[in-house]
Coordinates of C-alpha atoms and ligand atoms in Angstrom, one line a residue:
M1 CA 22.3 39.8 -16.5
T2 CA 20.7 36.6 -16.2
M3 CA 17.6 36.4 -18.5
P4 CA 14.5 35.0 -16.7
R5 CA 14.2 31.5 -17.0
R6 CA 11.2 30.4 -19.3
L7 CA 9.7 26.9 -20.2
L8 CA 9.9 26.0 -23.9
I9 CA 6.5 26.6 -23.9
E10 CA 7.1 30.3 -23.1
Q11 CA 9.2 30.8 -25.8
G12 CA 9.4 30.9 -29.4
G13 CA 6.2 32.3 -31.6
P14 CA 4.4 31.6 -34.6
G15 CA 7.0 30.6 -37.8
H16 CA 9.2 29.4 -35.6
R17 CA 10.2 26.0 -37.0
G18 CA 12.1 23.1 -35.8
P19 CA 14.0 21.1 -38.8
A20 CA 13.1 22.4 -41.9
L21 CA 11.2 19.8 -44.0
P22 CA 10.6 19.0 -47.8
A23 CA 7.0 19.9 -48.9
C24 CA 4.8 17.1 -48.4
D25 CA 4.3 15.1 -52.0
V26 CA 1.7 12.3 -50.7
P27 CA -1.7 13.0 -50.2
V28 CA -3.1 14.0 -46.7
R29 CA -5.4 12.2 -44.9
P30 CA -7.0 13.3 -41.6
L31 CA -6.1 11.2 -38.6
A32 CA -9.6 10.9 -37.6
E33 CA -11.0 9.6 -40.6
R34 CA -8.5 6.6 -40.3
L35 CA -9.5 6.1 -36.5
P36 CA -13.4 5.9 -36.6
G37 CA -14.8 5.8 -33.1
V38 CA -11.5 7.3 -31.8
R39 CA -12.4 10.5 -29.7
L40 CA -9.3 12.9 -30.3
R41 CA -8.6 16.4 -29.2
E42 CA -9.6 19.0 -31.4
T43 CA -6.3 21.2 -30.8
L44 CA -3.0 20.1 -29.4
R45 CA -0.8 23.0 -27.4
L46 CA 2.5 22.8 -28.6
P47 CA 5.6 25.2 -28.4
Q48 CA 6.4 26.9 -31.6
V49 CA 10.2 27.0 -31.3
S50 CA 13.2 26.8 -33.7
E51 CA 15.7 24.0 -33.6
P52 CA 18.5 26.8 -31.9
E53 CA 15.8 27.7 -29.3
V54 CA 15.2 24.1 -28.4
V55 CA 19.2 23.6 -28.1
R56 CA 19.9 26.8 -26.0
H57 CA 17.1 25.8 -23.5
F58 CA 18.5 22.3 -22.9
I59 CA 22.1 23.2 -22.9
E60 CA 21.1 25.8 -20.1
L61 CA 19.0 23.3 -18.1
S62 CA 22.1 21.1 -18.2
T63 CA 24.3 23.8 -16.5
L64 CA 21.9 24.6 -13.7
N65 CA 22.6 21.4 -11.7
H66 CA 25.7 20.1 -10.8
H67 CA 26.6 16.7 -12.7
I68 CA 29.7 14.5 -13.1
D69 CA 30.2 15.7 -16.7
R70 CA 30.5 19.4 -14.9
G71 CA 32.6 18.6 -12.2
L72 CA 34.3 16.6 -9.3
Y73 CA 31.2 14.3 -7.9
P74 CA 33.0 12.7 -4.7
L75 CA 29.7 11.2 -3.1
G76 CA 30.9 8.7 -1.1
S77 CA 29.1 5.1 -1.5
C78 CA 27.9 6.0 -4.4
T79 CA 30.9 5.8 -6.7
M80 CA 30.3 8.5 -9.0
K81 CA 32.7 7.9 -12.0
H82 CA 32.7 9.0 -15.4
N83 CA 30.6 6.7 -17.6
P84 CA 32.9 6.4 -20.8
K85 CA 30.7 8.4 -23.7
I86 CA 31.4 4.9 -26.1
N87 CA 29.6 3.0 -23.6
D88 CA 26.1 5.0 -24.2
E89 CA 27.2 5.0 -28.1
L90 CA 26.7 1.4 -28.4
A91 CA 24.2 0.8 -26.1
V92 CA 22.0 2.8 -28.1
L93 CA 23.0 0.7 -31.3
P94 CA 19.5 -0.1 -33.0
G95 CA 20.4 -3.4 -32.4
F96 CA 20.6 -3.4 -28.7
A97 CA 18.2 -0.2 -28.5
L98 CA 15.3 -1.5 -30.3
A99 CA 15.6 -5.2 -29.4
H100 CA 12.1 -6.5 -28.1
P101 CA 12.0 -8.4 -25.1
L102 CA 8.9 -10.3 -26.4
A103 CA 10.7 -11.1 -29.5
P104 CA 11.7 -14.9 -30.4
D105 CA 14.9 -15.8 -28.6
E106 CA 15.9 -17.0 -32.1
A107 CA 15.7 -12.9 -33.1
N108 CA 17.7 -11.7 -30.0
Q109 CA 20.5 -14.0 -29.9
G110 CA 23.0 -10.6 -29.7
A111 CA 20.8 -9.1 -26.9
L112 CA 21.0 -12.7 -25.1
S113 CA 24.8 -13.1 -25.4
V114 CA 25.1 -9.8 -24.0
I115 CA 23.3 -11.1 -20.9
V116 CA 25.3 -14.2 -20.9
E117 CA 29.0 -12.6 -21.6
L118 CA 28.2 -10.5 -18.5
E119 CA 27.2 -12.9 -16.6
R120 CA 30.0 -15.0 -17.1
A121 CA 32.3 -11.9 -16.6
L122 CA 31.0 -11.0 -13.2
A123 CA 31.3 -14.8 -12.1
E124 CA 34.9 -14.5 -13.2
I125 CA 35.6 -11.5 -11.2
T126 CA 33.7 -12.2 -8.1
G127 CA 34.6 -15.9 -8.0
F128 CA 31.0 -17.1 -7.7
A129 CA 29.7 -20.1 -9.7
A130 CA 26.8 -17.8 -11.4
V131 CA 25.0 -14.8 -11.4
S132 CA 21.5 -13.2 -12.8
T133 CA 21.5 -9.7 -14.1
Q134 CA 17.9 -9.7 -13.7
P135 CA 17.6 -7.2 -10.2
A136 CA 17.3 -3.4 -11.3
A137 CA 18.9 -1.9 -8.5
G138 CA 21.6 -2.9 -5.7
A139 CA 18.7 -2.9 -3.0
Q140 CA 16.8 -5.2 -5.2
G141 CA 19.8 -7.2 -5.6
E142 CA 19.7 -7.6 -1.8
M143 CA 16.3 -8.8 -1.5
T144 CA 16.7 -11.4 -4.3
G145 CA 19.9 -12.4 -2.5
L146 CA 17.7 -12.8 0.8
L147 CA 15.1 -14.7 -1.2
M148 CA 17.4 -17.1 -2.0
I149 CA 18.8 -17.8 1.2
R150 CA 15.2 -17.8 2.5
A151 CA 14.4 -20.6 -0.1
W152 CA 17.8 -22.6 0.9
H153 CA 16.8 -22.7 4.6
R154 CA 13.3 -23.7 3.3
A155 CA 14.5 -26.4 1.2
R156 CA 16.7 -27.8 4.0
G157 CA 13.3 -27.7 6.3
Q158 CA 15.1 -24.6 8.3
G159 CA 12.7 -22.0 7.4
E160 CA 10.9 -21.7 10.3
P161 CA 13.8 -21.1 13.1
R162 CA 16.0 -18.9 10.8
R163 CA 14.4 -15.6 10.6
R164 CA 17.0 -13.6 11.8
V165 CA 19.6 -11.5 9.9
I166 CA 22.7 -10.1 11.4
V167 CA 23.6 -6.6 10.0
P168 CA 26.1 -4.0 11.4
D169 CA 25.5 -0.8 12.7
S170 CA 27.7 0.5 9.7
A171 CA 25.4 -0.8 7.1
H172 CA 23.7 0.7 4.2
G173 CA 19.6 2.0 5.1
T174 CA 18.9 -0.7 2.2
N175 CA 20.5 -3.7 4.6
P176 CA 17.8 -3.6 7.1
A177 CA 14.9 -2.6 4.7
S178 CA 15.5 -5.8 2.2
V179 CA 15.5 -8.1 5.2
H180 CA 12.1 -6.5 5.9
L181 CA 11.1 -6.9 2.8
V182 CA 11.6 -10.7 2.8
G183 CA 9.9 -11.4 6.0
Y184 CA 12.8 -11.5 8.1
E185 CA 13.9 -9.3 11.3
T186 CA 17.0 -7.5 11.7
V187 CA 19.5 -8.1 14.6
T188 CA 22.2 -5.2 14.8
I189 CA 25.5 -5.8 16.1
P190 CA 28.0 -2.8 17.0
S191 CA 31.5 -2.0 15.0
E192 CA 34.7 -2.2 17.3
A193 CA 36.8 1.0 17.1
H194 CA 38.0 0.7 13.9
G195 CA 34.7 0.3 12.3
T196 CA 35.1 -2.8 11.3
V197 CA 33.0 -5.8 13.0
D198 CA 33.2 -6.9 16.6
L199 CA 33.6 -10.7 16.6
D200 CA 32.7 -11.1 19.9
A201 CA 29.1 -9.3 19.4
L202 CA 28.9 -11.5 16.1
R203 CA 29.3 -14.5 18.0
A204 CA 26.8 -13.6 20.8
A205 CA 24.0 -12.9 18.1
L206 CA 24.8 -16.0 15.9
D207 CA 22.5 -18.9 16.7
H208 CA 19.8 -21.5 15.4
R209 CA 17.5 -18.5 14.4
T210 CA 19.9 -16.4 12.5
A211 CA 19.1 -17.1 8.4
A212 CA 22.2 -15.0 7.3
V213 CA 25.1 -12.0 7.9
M214 CA 25.2 -9.3 5.8
L215 CA 28.1 -7.7 5.2
T216 CA 29.4 -4.9 3.3
V217 CA 33.2 -5.2 2.2
P218 CA 34.8 -2.8 2.1
N219 CA 32.7 -1.6 5.0
T220 CA 30.8 2.2 4.8
L221 CA 34.0 3.7 6.3
G222 CA 36.0 2.5 3.3
I223 CA 37.9 0.3 5.6
F224 CA 38.6 -3.4 4.4
E225 CA 37.4 -5.9 6.9
A226 CA 40.6 -8.0 8.1
R227 CA 38.6 -10.8 9.5
I228 CA 36.4 -11.9 6.9
R229 CA 37.2 -15.5 6.7
D230 CA 36.1 -15.5 10.7
I231 CA 33.4 -14.2 10.2
T232 CA 32.5 -16.0 7.1
R233 CA 33.3 -19.2 9.1
L234 CA 31.4 -18.2 12.4
A235 CA 28.4 -17.8 10.2
H236 CA 28.8 -21.0 8.7
E237 CA 29.3 -22.7 11.7
A238 CA 26.1 -21.4 13.0
G239 CA 23.9 -23.1 10.2
A240 CA 23.5 -19.3 8.3
Q241 CA 24.3 -18.0 4.8
V242 CA 26.5 -14.8 4.5
Y243 CA 25.9 -12.0 1.9
M244 CA 28.0 -9.6 0.7
D245 CA 26.7 -6.3 -0.1
G246 CA 29.1 -5.4 -3.1
A247 CA 28.0 -1.7 -4.0
N248 CA 32.0 -0.9 -2.9
L249 CA 33.5 -3.5 -5.5
N250 CA 34.9 -0.5 -7.0
A251 CA 37.8 -1.0 -4.3
L252 CA 38.5 -4.9 -4.8
V253 CA 38.1 -5.6 -8.6
G254 CA 41.1 -7.4 -9.7
M255 CA 42.4 -8.1 -6.2
V256 CA 40.0 -9.8 -4.0
R257 CA 37.0 -12.3 -5.1
P258 CA 34.4 -12.3 -2.6
G259 CA 33.8 -16.1 -3.5
D260 CA 36.8 -16.8 -2.3
L261 CA 36.6 -15.1 1.3
G262 CA 33.4 -17.6 2.0
F263 CA 30.6 -15.4 1.2
D264 CA 27.6 -17.5 -0.2
V265 CA 25.4 -14.6 -2.2
M266 CA 26.4 -10.7 -2.9
H267 CA 25.3 -8.3 -5.1
I268 CA 27.0 -6.0 -7.9
N269 CA 26.0 -2.1 -8.3
L270 CA 26.9 -2.2 -12.2
H271 CA 25.9 1.4 -12.0
K272 CA 28.9 2.1 -9.4
T273 CA 31.5 0.3 -10.3
F274 CA 31.1 -0.5 -14.0
S275 CA 29.9 2.6 -15.6
T276 CA 26.7 4.4 -15.6
P277 CA 26.5 7.0 -12.8
H278 CA 23.2 6.8 -11.0
G279 CA 22.9 10.5 -10.4
G280 CA 19.0 11.5 -10.4
G281 CA 17.9 7.8 -8.8
G282 CA 18.7 5.7 -11.7
P283 CA 18.5 3.6 -13.9
G284 CA 21.0 1.0 -12.5
A285 CA 21.5 -2.7 -12.4
G286 CA 22.1 -5.0 -9.4
P287 CA 23.0 -8.5 -10.6
V288 CA 23.2 -11.3 -8.1
A289 CA 26.0 -13.5 -8.0
V290 CA 25.9 -17.1 -6.0
A291 CA 28.1 -20.4 -4.9
A292 CA 27.0 -23.4 -6.7
H293 CA 24.6 -24.2 -3.6
L294 CA 22.6 -21.3 -4.4
E295 CA 22.4 -21.5 -8.2
P296 CA 19.1 -23.6 -8.6
F297 CA 17.2 -20.8 -6.4
L298 CA 18.5 -17.8 -9.2
P299 CA 15.5 -15.4 -10.1
A300 CA 14.1 -17.2 -13.6
P301 CA 14.0 -17.0 -16.4
R302 CA 17.6 -18.0 -16.9
V303 CA 19.3 -17.4 -20.5
V304 CA 21.0 -21.2 -21.2
E305 CA 22.2 -22.6 -24.5
R306 CA 20.7 -25.2 -26.0
D307 CA 21.0 -26.9 -29.6
G308 CA 23.3 -23.8 -30.5
L309 CA 21.3 -21.1 -29.6
L310 CA 20.6 -19.1 -26.5
R311 CA 17.4 -19.6 -25.2
M312 CA 15.3 -18.0 -22.2
D313 CA 14.8 -21.1 -19.8
H314 CA 11.8 -20.6 -17.8
D315 CA 11.2 -24.2 -16.4
R316 CA 13.5 -24.0 -13.4
E317 CA 11.8 -25.9 -10.2
H318 CA 13.5 -24.2 -7.3
S319 CA 13.9 -20.9 -8.8
V320 CA 12.3 -17.7 -6.4
G321 CA 10.9 -16.7 -9.8
R322 CA 10.9 -13.2 -11.5
V323 CA 12.2 -10.1 -9.9
H324 CA 11.7 -8.0 -13.0
G325 CA 9.7 -8.0 -16.4
F326 CA 11.9 -9.5 -19.0
H327 CA 15.5 -9.1 -18.6
G328 CA 16.5 -6.2 -16.2
N329 CA 17.6 -2.9 -17.2
F330 CA 19.4 -4.0 -20.5
G331 CA 21.1 -0.7 -21.7
I332 CA 22.9 -0.8 -18.1
L333 CA 23.8 -4.5 -19.0
V334 CA 25.2 -3.4 -22.3
R335 CA 27.3 -0.5 -20.6
A336 CA 28.7 -2.8 -18.1
L337 CA 29.8 -4.9 -20.8
V338 CA 31.6 -2.4 -23.3
Y339 CA 33.2 -1.1 -20.0
L340 CA 34.5 -4.5 -19.1
S341 CA 35.6 -5.3 -22.6
T342 CA 37.4 -1.9 -23.2
L343 CA 39.4 -2.1 -19.9
G344 CA 40.3 -5.6 -19.9
P345 CA 41.5 -7.4 -16.7
A346 CA 44.7 -5.5 -16.5
G347 CA 42.5 -2.0 -16.8
L348 CA 39.9 -2.9 -14.4
T349 CA 42.7 -3.8 -11.5
E350 CA 44.4 -0.3 -12.6
A351 CA 41.1 1.4 -12.1
S352 CA 40.5 -0.2 -8.8
R353 CA 44.1 0.8 -7.7
T354 CA 44.1 4.2 -8.8
A355 CA 40.6 4.6 -7.0
I356 CA 42.3 3.6 -3.5
L357 CA 45.2 5.7 -4.2
N358 CA 43.3 8.8 -5.1
A359 CA 41.3 8.3 -2.2
N360 CA 44.1 8.0 0.5
Y361 CA 45.9 11.0 -1.1
L362 CA 42.8 13.1 -0.3
M363 CA 42.7 11.4 3.3
R364 CA 45.9 12.1 4.2
R365 CA 46.1 15.8 2.6
L366 CA 42.5 16.6 4.2
S367 CA 43.3 15.0 7.5
Q368 CA 45.5 18.2 8.2
S369 CA 42.1 20.7 8.0
F370 CA 39.4 18.2 9.0
E371 CA 39.2 15.5 12.2
L372 CA 39.9 11.9 11.0
P373 CA 38.1 9.5 13.0
H374 CA 39.4 6.6 11.3
P375 CA 43.0 6.8 10.4
E376 CA 44.1 3.8 9.1
H377 CA 44.4 3.1 5.5
C378 CA 41.2 3.4 3.4
M379 CA 40.2 1.7 0.1
H380 CA 38.1 3.7 -2.4
E381 CA 36.4 6.1 0.2
F382 CA 37.1 7.9 3.6
V383 CA 35.0 9.5 6.2
L384 CA 35.9 12.9 7.7
S385 CA 34.0 14.5 10.8
G386 CA 32.8 18.1 10.9
R387 CA 32.5 17.8 14.9
A388 CA 35.3 20.3 15.1
L389 CA 33.4 23.0 13.0
R390 CA 30.9 23.2 15.9
K391 CA 32.5 25.6 17.8
H392 CA 32.1 28.3 15.0
G393 CA 28.4 27.4 14.6
V394 CA 29.1 25.7 11.5
K395 CA 27.8 22.5 10.3
T396 CA 28.8 19.5 8.0
L397 CA 25.7 20.9 5.9
D398 CA 27.2 24.4 5.6
V399 CA 30.5 23.0 4.3
A400 CA 28.7 20.5 1.9
K401 CA 26.8 23.8 0.5
R402 CA 29.8 25.8 0.1
L403 CA 31.6 23.2 -2.0
L404 CA 28.9 24.2 -4.7
D405 CA 30.8 27.4 -5.0
F406 CA 33.8 25.6 -5.9
G407 CA 32.2 23.7 -9.0
V408 CA 32.4 20.3 -6.6
H409 CA 29.4 18.4 -5.7
A410 CA 29.1 17.5 -1.7
P411 CA 30.2 14.5 -0.6
T412 CA 27.7 12.2 1.0
V413 CA 26.8 13.8 4.3
Y414 CA 25.8 12.7 7.8
F415 CA 26.4 8.6 6.6
P416 CA 27.7 6.5 7.6
L417 CA 25.4 7.1 11.0
I418 CA 28.3 5.9 13.2
V419 CA 30.4 8.9 12.4
E420 CA 29.2 12.5 13.6
E421 CA 28.9 15.1 11.1
A422 CA 29.9 12.7 8.9
L423 CA 31.4 13.8 5.4
M424 CA 32.1 10.6 3.5
I425 CA 33.9 11.0 0.4
E426 CA 34.8 8.8 -2.6
P427 CA 36.7 10.7 -5.2
T428 CA 36.8 7.6 -7.8
E429 CA 39.4 6.7 -10.4
T430 CA 38.6 8.9 -12.9
E431 CA 39.7 12.4 -11.3
T432 CA 43.0 13.6 -12.0
L433 CA 45.8 15.0 -9.7
D434 CA 44.9 18.4 -10.6
R435 CA 41.0 17.6 -9.5
L436 CA 41.8 16.2 -6.7
D437 CA 43.9 19.3 -5.6
H438 CA 41.2 21.7 -6.7
F439 CA 39.1 19.5 -4.3
A440 CA 41.5 19.4 -1.3
A441 CA 42.2 23.4 -1.8
A442 CA 38.3 24.2 -1.7
M443 CA 38.0 22.1 1.4
E444 CA 41.1 23.7 3.0
R445 CA 39.9 27.0 2.2
I446 CA 36.3 26.2 3.7
A447 CA 38.0 24.8 7.0
R448 CA 39.7 28.4 7.4
E449 CA 36.5 30.4 6.3
A450 CA 34.8 28.4 9.2
A451 CA 36.9 29.8 11.5
E452 CA 37.1 33.2 10.0
T453 CA 33.9 34.0 8.1
P454 CA 31.9 31.7 9.1
Q455 CA 28.7 33.6 8.2
L456 CA 29.8 33.0 4.3
L457 CA 29.3 29.2 4.8
L458 CA 25.9 29.8 6.5
D459 CA 24.7 31.6 3.6
A460 CA 26.1 29.5 1.0
P461 CA 26.0 28.5 -2.2
L462 CA 26.4 31.9 -3.5
T463 CA 27.1 31.1 -7.3
T464 CA 24.1 28.6 -8.0
P465 CA 20.7 29.7 -9.6
V466 CA 19.2 29.0 -6.5
S467 CA 20.7 29.3 -2.8
R468 CA 19.4 27.3 0.2
L469 CA 16.3 25.7 -0.3
D470 CA 13.6 24.9 2.4
E471 CA 14.5 20.8 1.5
G472 CA 11.6 19.2 3.5
R473 CA 9.0 21.6 1.4
A474 CA 11.0 20.8 -2.1
A475 CA 10.5 17.3 -1.3
R476 CA 6.6 17.4 -0.3
E477 CA 6.0 20.1 -2.6
L478 CA 7.3 19.5 -5.6
K479 CA 6.1 21.8 -8.5
L480 CA 6.2 19.5 -11.7
H481 CA 3.4 21.2 -13.5
W482 CA 3.1 23.8 -15.3
G483 CA -0.1 25.8 -15.2
G484 CA -2.0 27.6 -12.9
A485 CA -0.5 31.1 -12.9
R486 CA 2.1 30.5 -15.5
Q487 CA -0.6 29.7 -17.7
A488 CA -1.9 32.8 -18.1
A489 CA 1.0 34.4 -18.8
Q490 CA 2.1 32.2 -21.5
G491 CA 4.1 32.8 -24.4
P492 CA 2.3 31.7 -28.1
V493 CA 2.0 28.6 -28.4
Q494 CA 0.7 26.8 -31.6
E495 CA -2.9 25.7 -31.9
A496 CA -1.8 22.1 -33.8
S497 CA -5.1 20.3 -34.7
S498 CA -4.9 17.0 -34.2
R499 CA -6.7 16.6 -37.7
A500 CA -4.1 17.7 -39.7
Ligands
LIG601 C1 24.0 2.0 -3.4 C2 24.3 1.3 -1.9 C3 23.4 0.4 -1.7 C4 21.9 0.4 -2.4 O1 22.2 0.1 -4.2 P1 20.6 0.8 -5.0 O2 21.5 0.6 -6.4 O3 21.2 2.2 -4.8 O4 19.4 0.3 -4.8 C5 23.3 -0.7 -1.2 N1 24.4 -0.9 0.0 C6 25.8 -0.2 -0.2 C7 26.7 0.0 0.6 C8 25.5 1.3 -1.1 O5 26.4 1.8 -1.3

């Protein structure tokens, strides 16, 4: 029997204590005496709970939802891989975690050197001249890249005619959103049969009004765009810049450098490629890497070395300015640098190769029980279609829900939009053959269930704390506040006096 779930404030009771502290041996002075004129609450309602109660409460909460430390999380396009715990440990070292962004540069040399070293490593990996770690997410990196492209066109007197950005129809939704944010217009071009860019459509769309072409590599079908050099050449001949959405860099590290392919600027999702999975919406980091001609436009301030000291350089005439308060999501930068340093060049290449191998293994095996619209070799992810299940009255969403009963998070569903009933699967390099086989066996069983017992899929998940939710209402009528009816039925709480 499961216990009814209670909030911490509904548990415990008088006398339940947290850590046992020695008796106070210094004089006690009421807070109000020390803060004259400050209005303090008379009482503060706090739970009165013991340490085991608190620990059990949070451990139980951690098991209610699926997460990467519980099981496979093959969320295509999001690269949910294991975050080595050493990365977390080093990121919370007091020298990093307590570094104050307003401390003088002299006192922050260690933190600033993390930024400089990471920027150098990312420049080396991507083949670009310079990197800024300031943007806090992939989408913000896109916006920053487009701002730099806009500044570059303006500096050349081309700001006015060039206001269009060509984006293939397979792109992530953030691409057109970023285009809109910088005041540009999106021109969508279709993909051809292999899901790659239709060069004729690109040629027809390029003209004197084109500011940039945005390309995701590998694309959202997990396929490597074989004619990138043609694409970057055509764009440059038309006077446009080429942006690479590098969120899928996990497939390329150590094998291909975007800077060598003719791109002008890209962003990197540290939280996808270099540790720090981002379930729950954050935090992340989306550094931008640029070719030499865009370096003057990078966000300010930059960390530079002067007189043997690392300093923040704010004096950058052509910069697009700040895109983040202080230095970006610093903890994520530390994790990325630890990850890069522990794996080294050979280890990073091996990680990408294994990610590709795992994806191809699953793709070939699952193509026997699901439709595979694009059967060419994939990179780090691939896309199946659940279209054939319709005849049993079952949808891709039902497959996704049923997977939870096997301890597997759903793949990305209904994206990319160019595949009907899409299931976008990315196992990553961190899963063993044993776990890949478990996932494949679950998918195969679900395919059989769809034909034999479809109602089971429509009712799934059956083993999770809650089953199907009204997702529209769950998003719009979020109840995050403790109170109302529950307050009346509350357990014992401590009336802690703020004067104590
Ligand atoms: C994740 C992703 C983005 C956006 O990155 P965020 O960090 O979520 O803002 C952009 N493009 C692609 C292809 C992605 O997979």
